[in-house]
Amino acid sequence: MKNCNILILFLCCVFPIQSITIREKIKLNGEISKVTSFLYKNEYDNAKNILLNIKNTYPTSEYNTIANYFLAQIGYSTRDFYSALYYIELAKEELTDNRLTPSYKEKIRMLIALLYYETGATVEAEKEFQALLGCENINFIETSRLYLGLLSYEKNDLANARYYLLNINPKLLHSKEKEIYHYLMNFVSWSKIETKDIGYGDPNICTLYAKNDVIYIGLWNGGLIRYNYILDEYNFFHAPTLPSNEVRAVYEAGNYLWIGTNNGIAKLNKRDDTFTTIPSFENMRITDIYSDNNNVYIGTLGNGCIIYNLESEEYYRILDNANISVMKKFQNKLFIATYNAKLYSFNISNKNLKEESLLKKNRCVIKGIQSNADEDTLCFVTYGGGIFLYNDRTKKVKNYNQKNYPEITNDYFMTAAENENIFYCGSLGNGIYSLDNEGLHKFSVSDFYIGNDIQKILYHCGYLFIATLGEGVLIKKMTHN
C-alpha cells in the first residue's frame, strides 16, 4: 500500500492535473461554442484548429478530453472513422474524471458506440448501446434502441429487432436515423399470411374477423381460414362443411361464429368446432353480418336486412328486396347502406327505420362505415365518390376526393377501420390512406408487398390486418408513436 501511494505521488508530479482559473474556463467555453458553430456550418478546419490549440495549451484539463470528443465528432461527420476512433478512445480513458459533466460523458459514450458500429466492432458496439439505455438523454436512448434493433436485424434475430424498434419514438430521431428506422420497419413490423398456400390456395380476401389471438379470414372463393397469429397455426374450413366457399361476412354472436356465404349462413360452435346451417337462409347471398348481443343483423343481396333474435330465434326483414352493401352500429342506430347509394338508419330501441340524408352529395355506393372511439364522427368510404367524414356534433360533412385532394389518385374505396381516432381507408388500386385531425395522409405499406387492392382493414390488439385482393393478408405491428 505504501509503494502504491508513492507511485501515485510520483505520477502526479510527472503528470500534474492542470488547474485552470474561472477566467480561463469562461474563455474555453467560448472557444467550444465557436467549435459547435463551425461544426454546424461544416467548417471543420476552423474547428480543428481551435481544438488542437486547446489540447496543446491545456493537456491535462477536462477541456483536453472535450477537445478529443469534438475531434472524434469531426472524424465521424467526415467518415474518417479510424481517426475518430483514435480521439474518442483518448476521451474514453478520462470518463472517470469528475470534472466532466454527465452530459459530456453520455455524449462520449454515444460516439464510442457509433464508432464501434461503423468500424465493425459490433460486439463492443452492442455493449455500449445497451449501457446507454439507462442514460438520462432520451434522444440517446432512442438512438441506442435503433442501433440495437439494427444489430439484431443484421444477426437475423427478428424477435429482438422488433422488441427494440417497436419501442422507439421516431420523433426523437434525427433525419439520418429516421431513414434507418423506416427502412428497418419495412422488415420487422410487417408480415404476411400466405393464404394462397392454404386450402384451395386463394390469395383474394373478402372479409376478416378477430377474437383474442385468432383471426378468421373469409376468402373470395376458398372457404374460411382460422389463423392464430401468435402461434402461427391455422385451420381450414370449406364446402360442404360451409354452404359455399365464397365467404362474404364473419361475425361472432353468442357462442357461435356466424359465417355468411354466397349461399346462406353457417354457424361455427367455437367450443367443439362443429358447424350447423340455418335452413331459413339457404340460397341467400349474404353481404354483411353484425350483432349487438341481442340480435344478429344480416345484410343480403335481394332480401334486404334480416334481424334475427338470438333468444327467440325469430326474425323479420326490413328494407325487403334491397341489396345491402354494409352495416354499422352508431350510438343507438344501425346504419344500413344499399347498392343503390341509399343510406338508412334503424333505431334499435323503437324499431324505427328512416332514410338518412347525411350525405346529400353522395351518388356512389357506400362500401364501408366506421365510427371513432368517441362516437361523434362517422367515416363513410364510397366506390367512386371518395371518403366522407360526418361530425355528429356539428352535423357537417367533409368530402375527401380526387378533385379536392390531389394525393388521392382514385376515388374507389372499399373499407374503413379506426384506431386511436385515426381512420384507415382502403382503396381499390391505390393502397391505404389515413385520416385524422391533421388531415389526409398516404399510409405506407412495406416495400416487400404490393397490397394496393384493399378489401378489408381490421385493427385488433395492436395489429393492423389488411385483407387484399391477390396478396393475402398483410399484418403490421402498430406502435403508439
Coordinates of C-alpha atoms in Angstrom, one line a residue:
M1 CA 0.0 0.0 0.0
K2 CA 2.9 2.3 0.8
N3 CA 4.5 1.6 -2.5
C4 CA 1.2 2.3 -4.3
N5 CA 0.9 5.7 -2.6
I6 CA 4.4 6.6 -3.6
L7 CA 3.6 5.6 -7.2
I8 CA 0.5 7.8 -7.3
L9 CA 2.5 10.7 -5.8
F10 CA 5.2 10.2 -8.5
L11 CA 2.7 10.2 -11.3
C12 CA 1.0 13.3 -10.0
C13 CA 4.4 15.0 -10.0
V14 CA 5.3 13.9 -13.5
F15 CA 1.7 14.4 -15.0
P16 CA 0.1 17.1 -12.7
I17 CA -3.6 17.6 -13.0
Q18 CA -4.0 21.0 -14.7
S19 CA -5.7 23.6 -12.6
I20 CA -7.4 26.4 -14.5
T21 CA -8.9 29.6 -13.4
I22 CA -12.6 30.7 -13.7
R23 CA -11.5 33.3 -16.3
E24 CA -9.8 30.6 -18.3
K25 CA -12.9 28.4 -18.1
I26 CA -15.1 31.2 -19.4
K27 CA -12.7 31.7 -22.3
L28 CA -12.5 28.0 -23.1
N29 CA -16.3 27.6 -23.0
G30 CA -16.4 30.5 -25.5
E31 CA -13.9 28.6 -27.7
I32 CA -16.1 25.4 -27.5
S33 CA -19.1 27.5 -28.6
K34 CA -17.2 28.6 -31.6
V35 CA -16.3 25.0 -32.4
T36 CA -20.0 23.9 -32.3
S37 CA -20.8 26.9 -34.6
F38 CA -18.1 25.8 -37.1
L39 CA -19.3 22.2 -37.0
Y40 CA -22.9 23.3 -37.7
K41 CA -21.6 25.1 -40.8
N42 CA -19.3 22.2 -41.7
E43 CA -16.2 24.4 -41.3
Y44 CA -14.2 21.5 -39.9
D45 CA -10.7 23.0 -40.4
N46 CA -11.6 26.1 -38.3
A47 CA -13.0 23.9 -35.6
K48 CA -10.0 21.6 -35.7
N49 CA -7.5 24.5 -35.2
I50 CA -9.3 25.6 -32.1
L51 CA -9.4 22.1 -30.7
L52 CA -5.8 21.3 -31.3
N53 CA -4.8 24.6 -29.6
I54 CA -6.8 23.7 -26.6
K55 CA -5.1 20.3 -26.4
N56 CA -1.7 21.9 -26.6
T57 CA -2.4 24.5 -24.1
Y58 CA -4.4 22.5 -21.5
P59 CA -3.2 18.9 -22.0
T60 CA -4.3 17.6 -18.5
S61 CA -7.5 19.5 -18.0
E62 CA -11.0 18.3 -18.7
Y63 CA -11.0 20.5 -21.8
N64 CA -8.4 18.3 -23.4
T65 CA -11.0 15.4 -23.1
I66 CA -13.7 17.7 -24.5
A67 CA -11.4 18.6 -27.4
N68 CA -10.8 14.9 -28.1
Y69 CA -14.5 14.3 -28.2
F70 CA -15.1 17.1 -30.8
L71 CA -12.1 15.9 -32.9
A72 CA -13.7 12.5 -32.9
Q73 CA -17.0 14.1 -33.8
I74 CA -15.3 15.8 -36.8
G75 CA -13.9 12.4 -37.9
Y76 CA -17.3 10.8 -37.6
S77 CA -19.0 13.5 -39.6
T78 CA -16.4 13.3 -42.4
R79 CA -16.5 9.4 -42.2
D80 CA -12.8 9.3 -41.2
F81 CA -13.8 6.7 -38.7
Y82 CA -10.4 5.4 -37.6
S83 CA -9.1 8.9 -36.9
A84 CA -12.3 9.5 -34.9
L85 CA -11.8 6.2 -33.1
Y86 CA -8.3 7.3 -32.0
Y87 CA -9.6 10.5 -30.4
I88 CA -12.7 9.0 -28.9
E89 CA -10.7 6.3 -27.1
L90 CA -8.5 9.0 -25.7
A91 CA -11.6 10.7 -24.4
K92 CA -12.9 7.3 -23.1
E93 CA -9.8 6.9 -20.9
E94 CA -10.9 10.1 -19.0
L95 CA -14.6 9.1 -18.4
T96 CA -13.9 8.7 -14.6
D97 CA -12.7 12.4 -14.5
N98 CA -15.2 14.1 -12.1
R99 CA -14.6 17.4 -13.8
L100 CA -16.5 16.2 -16.8
T101 CA -20.3 16.9 -16.7
P102 CA -22.7 13.9 -17.0
S103 CA -23.8 15.3 -20.3
Y104 CA -20.4 15.1 -21.9
K105 CA -19.8 11.6 -20.5
E106 CA -23.0 10.5 -22.2
K107 CA -22.0 12.2 -25.5
I108 CA -18.6 10.4 -25.4
R109 CA -20.3 7.0 -24.7
M110 CA -22.7 7.5 -27.6
L111 CA -19.9 8.5 -30.0
I112 CA -17.9 5.5 -28.9
A113 CA -20.9 3.2 -29.6
L114 CA -21.5 4.7 -33.0
L115 CA -17.8 4.4 -34.0
Y116 CA -17.6 0.8 -32.8
Y117 CA -20.5 0.1 -35.1
E118 CA -19.1 1.9 -38.1
T119 CA -15.7 0.2 -37.7
G120 CA -17.2 -3.3 -37.4
A121 CA -16.7 -3.8 -33.7
T122 CA -20.3 -4.9 -33.3
V123 CA -19.9 -6.8 -30.0
E124 CA -18.4 -3.7 -28.4
A125 CA -21.0 -1.5 -30.0
E126 CA -23.8 -3.6 -28.7
K127 CA -22.4 -3.5 -25.2
E128 CA -22.1 0.3 -25.3
F129 CA -25.6 0.8 -26.7
Q130 CA -27.0 -1.5 -24.0
A131 CA -25.4 0.6 -21.4
L132 CA -26.8 3.8 -22.9
L133 CA -30.4 2.5 -22.4
G134 CA -30.1 3.7 -18.8
C135 CA -28.7 7.2 -19.6
E136 CA -30.6 10.5 -19.0
N137 CA -30.6 11.7 -22.5
I138 CA -33.9 10.5 -24.1
N139 CA -32.6 11.0 -27.6
F140 CA -29.6 8.8 -26.9
I141 CA -31.9 6.1 -25.5
E142 CA -33.9 6.1 -28.8
T143 CA -30.7 6.1 -30.9
S144 CA -29.5 3.1 -28.8
R145 CA -32.7 1.2 -29.4
L146 CA -32.4 1.9 -33.1
Y147 CA -28.9 0.5 -33.4
L148 CA -29.7 -2.4 -31.1
G149 CA -32.6 -3.2 -33.4
L150 CA -30.2 -2.8 -36.4
L151 CA -27.6 -5.1 -34.9
S152 CA -30.3 -7.7 -34.1
Y153 CA -31.6 -7.5 -37.6
E154 CA -28.1 -7.9 -39.0
K155 CA -27.8 -11.1 -36.9
N156 CA -31.2 -12.2 -38.2
D157 CA -32.6 -12.0 -34.7
L158 CA -36.0 -10.6 -35.8
A159 CA -37.7 -11.1 -32.4
N160 CA -35.1 -8.8 -30.7
A161 CA -35.1 -6.4 -33.6
R162 CA -38.9 -6.0 -33.3
Y163 CA -38.6 -5.6 -29.5
Y164 CA -36.2 -2.6 -29.8
L165 CA -37.7 -1.0 -32.9
L166 CA -41.3 -1.1 -31.9
N167 CA -40.5 0.7 -28.7
I168 CA -38.9 3.7 -30.5
N169 CA -40.4 7.1 -30.7
P170 CA -39.3 8.1 -34.2
K171 CA -40.0 11.8 -33.4
L172 CA -36.8 11.8 -31.3
L173 CA -34.6 10.5 -34.1
H174 CA -32.7 12.8 -36.4
S175 CA -33.1 12.6 -40.2
K176 CA -30.4 10.0 -40.9
E177 CA -31.7 7.8 -38.1
K178 CA -35.3 8.1 -39.3
E179 CA -34.1 6.7 -42.7
I180 CA -32.6 3.7 -40.9
Y181 CA -35.8 3.3 -38.8
H182 CA -38.2 3.4 -41.7
Y183 CA -36.0 1.0 -43.7
L184 CA -35.9 -1.5 -40.8
M185 CA -39.6 -1.1 -40.1
N186 CA -40.3 -2.3 -43.6
F187 CA -38.9 -5.7 -42.5
V188 CA -39.6 -6.1 -38.8
S189 CA -43.1 -4.6 -38.3
W190 CA -44.7 -6.3 -41.4
S191 CA -45.5 -9.9 -42.0
K192 CA -47.9 -11.8 -44.3
I193 CA -50.4 -14.7 -44.2
E194 CA -49.9 -16.5 -47.4
T195 CA -53.5 -17.7 -48.0
K196 CA -52.5 -18.9 -51.5
D197 CA -50.6 -21.8 -49.7
I198 CA -53.6 -22.8 -47.5
G199 CA -56.5 -25.0 -48.6
Y200 CA -57.7 -24.1 -52.0
G201 CA -55.0 -21.5 -52.4
D202 CA -57.0 -18.3 -52.8
P203 CA -54.9 -15.1 -52.3
N204 CA -58.1 -12.9 -52.6
I205 CA -59.6 -12.0 -49.3
C206 CA -63.2 -10.8 -48.8
T207 CA -63.5 -10.3 -45.0
L208 CA -61.8 -10.5 -41.6
Y209 CA -62.9 -11.0 -38.1
A210 CA -60.6 -11.2 -35.0
K211 CA -61.1 -12.6 -31.5
N212 CA -58.2 -12.8 -28.9
D213 CA -55.2 -14.3 -30.7
V214 CA -57.2 -15.7 -33.6
I215 CA -58.2 -14.1 -36.9
Y216 CA -60.8 -15.5 -39.2
I217 CA -60.2 -15.0 -42.9
G218 CA -63.0 -15.2 -45.4
L219 CA -61.8 -16.0 -48.9
W220 CA -63.5 -14.9 -52.1
N221 CA -63.6 -18.5 -53.4
G222 CA -61.6 -20.6 -51.0
G223 CA -63.5 -21.1 -47.7
L224 CA -62.6 -19.9 -44.3
I225 CA -59.2 -19.9 -42.5
R226 CA -58.9 -19.7 -38.8
Y227 CA -55.4 -18.4 -38.1
N228 CA -53.6 -18.0 -34.7
Y229 CA -51.2 -15.2 -35.5
I230 CA -49.3 -15.6 -32.2
L231 CA -48.6 -19.4 -32.5
D232 CA -48.6 -19.3 -36.4
E233 CA -51.2 -22.1 -36.6
Y234 CA -54.2 -22.4 -38.8
N235 CA -57.3 -24.5 -39.6
F236 CA -59.1 -24.5 -42.9
F237 CA -62.9 -25.0 -43.5
H238 CA -64.6 -25.3 -46.9
A239 CA -67.6 -26.8 -48.6
P240 CA -69.5 -29.0 -48.0
T241 CA -68.9 -28.1 -44.3
L242 CA -69.7 -24.5 -45.4
P243 CA -72.7 -23.8 -47.6
S244 CA -70.3 -22.2 -50.1
N245 CA -66.6 -21.4 -50.5
E246 CA -67.4 -17.8 -51.2
V247 CA -67.3 -16.3 -47.7
R248 CA -68.6 -12.8 -47.6
A249 CA -69.1 -12.0 -43.8
V250 CA -67.9 -13.3 -40.4
Y251 CA -69.1 -12.1 -37.0
E252 CA -69.4 -13.5 -33.5
A253 CA -72.8 -13.8 -31.8
G254 CA -73.1 -15.8 -28.5
N255 CA -71.0 -18.9 -28.6
Y256 CA -71.1 -19.1 -32.4
L257 CA -69.2 -17.6 -35.2
W258 CA -71.7 -16.6 -37.9
I259 CA -70.3 -17.2 -41.4
G260 CA -72.1 -15.6 -44.3
T261 CA -71.5 -17.0 -47.7
N262 CA -72.8 -16.6 -51.2
N263 CA -75.2 -19.5 -50.4
G264 CA -76.5 -19.0 -46.9
I265 CA -75.1 -19.0 -43.3
A266 CA -73.2 -21.5 -41.3
K267 CA -72.6 -21.3 -37.5
L268 CA -69.4 -22.5 -36.0
N269 CA -69.6 -23.6 -32.4
K270 CA -66.2 -22.5 -31.0
R271 CA -66.4 -25.0 -28.2
D272 CA -66.3 -28.1 -30.3
D273 CA -65.7 -26.9 -33.8
T274 CA -69.0 -28.2 -35.1
F275 CA -71.0 -26.5 -37.9
T276 CA -74.7 -26.0 -38.3
T277 CA -76.6 -24.2 -41.1
I278 CA -79.7 -22.1 -40.7
P279 CA -82.3 -23.6 -43.1
S280 CA -84.2 -20.3 -43.5
F281 CA -81.2 -18.7 -45.2
E282 CA -80.5 -21.3 -47.8
N283 CA -79.7 -19.8 -51.2
M284 CA -79.4 -16.3 -49.8
R285 CA -76.4 -14.2 -50.8
I286 CA -75.0 -12.7 -47.6
T287 CA -73.1 -9.4 -47.8
D288 CA -72.6 -8.4 -44.2
I289 CA -73.3 -9.6 -40.6
Y290 CA -73.4 -7.6 -37.4
S291 CA -74.5 -8.4 -33.8
D292 CA -75.4 -6.4 -30.7
N293 CA -75.6 -9.5 -28.4
N294 CA -79.5 -9.5 -28.6
N295 CA -79.9 -9.6 -32.3
V296 CA -77.9 -10.6 -35.4
Y297 CA -78.3 -8.2 -38.4
I298 CA -77.8 -9.9 -41.7
G299 CA -77.3 -7.9 -44.9
T300 CA -78.2 -9.7 -48.2
L301 CA -78.5 -9.2 -51.9
G302 CA -82.2 -9.1 -52.8
N303 CA -83.6 -9.9 -49.4
G304 CA -82.8 -6.7 -47.6
C305 CA -81.7 -6.6 -43.9
I306 CA -82.8 -9.5 -41.8
I307 CA -83.0 -9.1 -38.0
Y308 CA -82.6 -12.4 -36.1
N309 CA -83.3 -12.5 -32.4
L310 CA -80.8 -14.8 -30.7
E311 CA -83.2 -15.7 -27.8
S312 CA -86.4 -16.4 -29.6
E313 CA -84.7 -17.5 -32.9
E314 CA -87.3 -15.5 -34.7
Y315 CA -86.5 -13.0 -37.4
Y316 CA -88.1 -10.3 -39.6
R317 CA -87.0 -8.2 -42.6
I318 CA -86.5 -4.5 -43.1
L319 CA -85.7 -3.0 -46.5
D320 CA -87.2 -6.0 -48.1
N321 CA -85.8 -6.7 -51.7
A322 CA -83.0 -4.3 -51.2
N323 CA -79.3 -5.1 -51.8
I324 CA -77.3 -4.3 -48.7
S325 CA -73.6 -3.3 -49.1
V326 CA -72.6 -2.6 -45.5
M327 CA -74.0 -2.1 -41.9
K328 CA -72.6 -0.3 -38.8
K329 CA -74.0 0.5 -35.4
F330 CA -73.5 4.1 -34.3
Q331 CA -74.9 5.2 -30.9
N332 CA -78.3 3.6 -30.8
K333 CA -78.8 3.2 -34.5
L334 CA -77.8 0.7 -37.1
F335 CA -76.7 2.4 -40.3
I336 CA -77.5 0.4 -43.4
A337 CA -76.1 1.3 -46.9
T338 CA -77.5 -0.2 -50.1
Y339 CA -76.1 -0.8 -53.5
N340 CA -78.3 2.0 -55.0
A341 CA -76.3 4.5 -52.9
K342 CA -79.0 4.9 -50.3
L343 CA -78.3 5.2 -46.5
Y344 CA -80.8 4.2 -43.9
S345 CA -80.8 4.2 -40.1
F346 CA -82.7 1.7 -37.9
N347 CA -83.4 2.8 -34.3
I348 CA -82.7 -0.3 -32.3
S349 CA -84.9 0.8 -29.4
N350 CA -88.1 1.9 -31.1
K351 CA -87.5 -0.1 -34.4
N352 CA -88.0 3.0 -36.5
L353 CA -86.4 2.9 -39.9
K354 CA -85.8 6.0 -42.0
E355 CA -83.8 7.1 -44.9
E356 CA -80.9 9.3 -43.9
S357 CA -79.8 12.5 -45.7
L358 CA -76.4 12.9 -44.1
L359 CA -74.5 12.5 -47.4
K360 CA -76.6 14.6 -49.7
K361 CA -73.9 15.0 -52.3
N362 CA -73.0 11.3 -52.4
R363 CA -74.2 9.4 -55.5
C364 CA -72.0 6.3 -55.1
V365 CA -72.3 3.0 -53.2
I366 CA -71.1 3.2 -49.6
K367 CA -68.7 0.3 -49.1
G368 CA -67.6 0.9 -45.6
I369 CA -68.8 2.7 -42.4
Q370 CA -66.6 3.3 -39.4
S371 CA -67.1 5.4 -36.2
N372 CA -64.4 6.8 -33.9
A373 CA -63.9 5.9 -30.3
D374 CA -65.8 8.9 -29.0
E375 CA -68.8 8.1 -31.2
D376 CA -69.1 11.6 -32.5
T377 CA -67.7 11.1 -36.0
L378 CA -68.6 8.7 -38.9
C379 CA -66.3 7.8 -41.8
F380 CA -68.0 6.7 -45.0
V381 CA -65.9 5.3 -47.8
T382 CA -67.6 5.0 -51.2
Y383 CA -66.9 3.3 -54.5
G384 CA -66.3 6.3 -56.8
G385 CA -67.0 9.2 -54.5
G386 CA -64.0 9.2 -52.2
I387 CA -64.3 9.5 -48.4
F388 CA -67.0 11.4 -46.4
L389 CA -66.4 12.4 -42.8
Y390 CA -69.6 13.3 -40.8
N391 CA -69.3 15.1 -37.5
D392 CA -72.4 14.3 -35.4
R393 CA -71.9 17.4 -33.1
T394 CA -71.6 20.0 -35.9
K395 CA -73.7 18.0 -38.4
K396 CA -71.1 18.9 -41.0
V397 CA -69.8 16.6 -43.8
K398 CA -66.4 16.9 -45.5
N399 CA -65.6 15.0 -48.7
Y400 CA -62.1 13.8 -49.5
N401 CA -61.8 13.0 -53.2
Q402 CA -59.5 13.4 -56.2
K403 CA -60.8 16.8 -57.0
N404 CA -60.1 18.3 -53.6
Y405 CA -57.1 16.3 -52.6
P406 CA -54.5 15.5 -55.3
E407 CA -52.8 12.8 -53.2
I408 CA -55.9 10.7 -53.8
T409 CA -55.3 9.1 -57.2
N410 CA -58.7 7.5 -57.5
D411 CA -62.0 7.7 -55.5
Y412 CA -62.7 4.0 -55.3
F413 CA -62.7 2.9 -51.7
M414 CA -63.7 -0.4 -50.2
T415 CA -63.3 -0.4 -46.4
A416 CA -62.5 1.7 -43.3
A417 CA -61.1 0.9 -39.9
E418 CA -60.3 3.1 -36.8
N419 CA -57.5 3.2 -34.2
E420 CA -56.8 5.9 -31.7
N421 CA -59.1 8.4 -33.6
I422 CA -57.3 7.7 -36.9
F423 CA -59.3 6.3 -39.8
Y424 CA -57.6 3.9 -42.2
C425 CA -59.4 3.9 -45.6
G426 CA -58.6 1.1 -48.0
S427 CA -58.9 1.8 -51.7
L428 CA -59.1 -0.4 -54.8
G429 CA -55.8 0.1 -56.7
N430 CA -54.1 2.7 -54.5
G431 CA -53.5 1.2 -51.1
I432 CA -54.5 2.9 -47.8
Y433 CA -55.0 6.5 -46.6
S434 CA -55.1 7.6 -43.0
L435 CA -57.3 10.4 -41.9
D436 CA -57.1 12.3 -38.6
N437 CA -57.3 15.8 -37.2
E438 CA -54.1 16.7 -39.0
G439 CA -55.5 15.8 -42.4
L440 CA -55.2 13.1 -45.0
H441 CA -52.0 11.0 -45.4
K442 CA -50.9 8.1 -47.6
F443 CA -50.3 5.1 -45.3
S444 CA -47.1 3.3 -46.4
V445 CA -47.2 -0.4 -46.8
S446 CA -43.9 -2.3 -46.7
D447 CA -41.9 -2.2 -49.9
F448 CA -42.0 -6.0 -50.0
Y449 CA -45.7 -6.2 -50.6
I450 CA -47.9 -4.7 -53.4
G451 CA -51.1 -4.6 -51.4
N452 CA -52.8 -1.9 -53.5
D453 CA -56.2 -3.5 -53.7
I454 CA -57.6 -3.4 -50.2
Q455 CA -60.7 -5.3 -49.4
K456 CA -60.8 -5.1 -45.6
I457 CA -58.9 -3.4 -42.8
L458 CA -59.1 -4.6 -39.2
Y459 CA -57.3 -3.2 -36.1
H460 CA -57.0 -5.7 -33.3
C461 CA -54.8 -6.0 -30.2
G462 CA -52.0 -3.7 -31.5
Y463 CA -52.0 -5.2 -35.0
L464 CA -53.3 -3.9 -38.3
F465 CA -54.6 -6.7 -40.5
I466 CA -55.0 -5.8 -44.2
A467 CA -57.1 -8.1 -46.4
T468 CA -56.0 -7.7 -50.0
L469 CA -57.0 -8.9 -53.4
G470 CA -54.1 -11.0 -54.7
E471 CA -51.7 -10.6 -51.8
G472 CA -53.3 -12.5 -48.9
V473 CA -53.4 -10.8 -45.5
L474 CA -50.7 -8.3 -44.6
I475 CA -50.0 -7.7 -40.9
K476 CA -48.4 -4.6 -39.4
K477 CA -47.5 -4.4 -35.7
M478 CA -48.6 -0.9 -34.8
T479 CA -46.8 1.4 -32.4
H480 CA -48.1 4.2 -30.2
N481 CA -45.6 6.8 -31.5

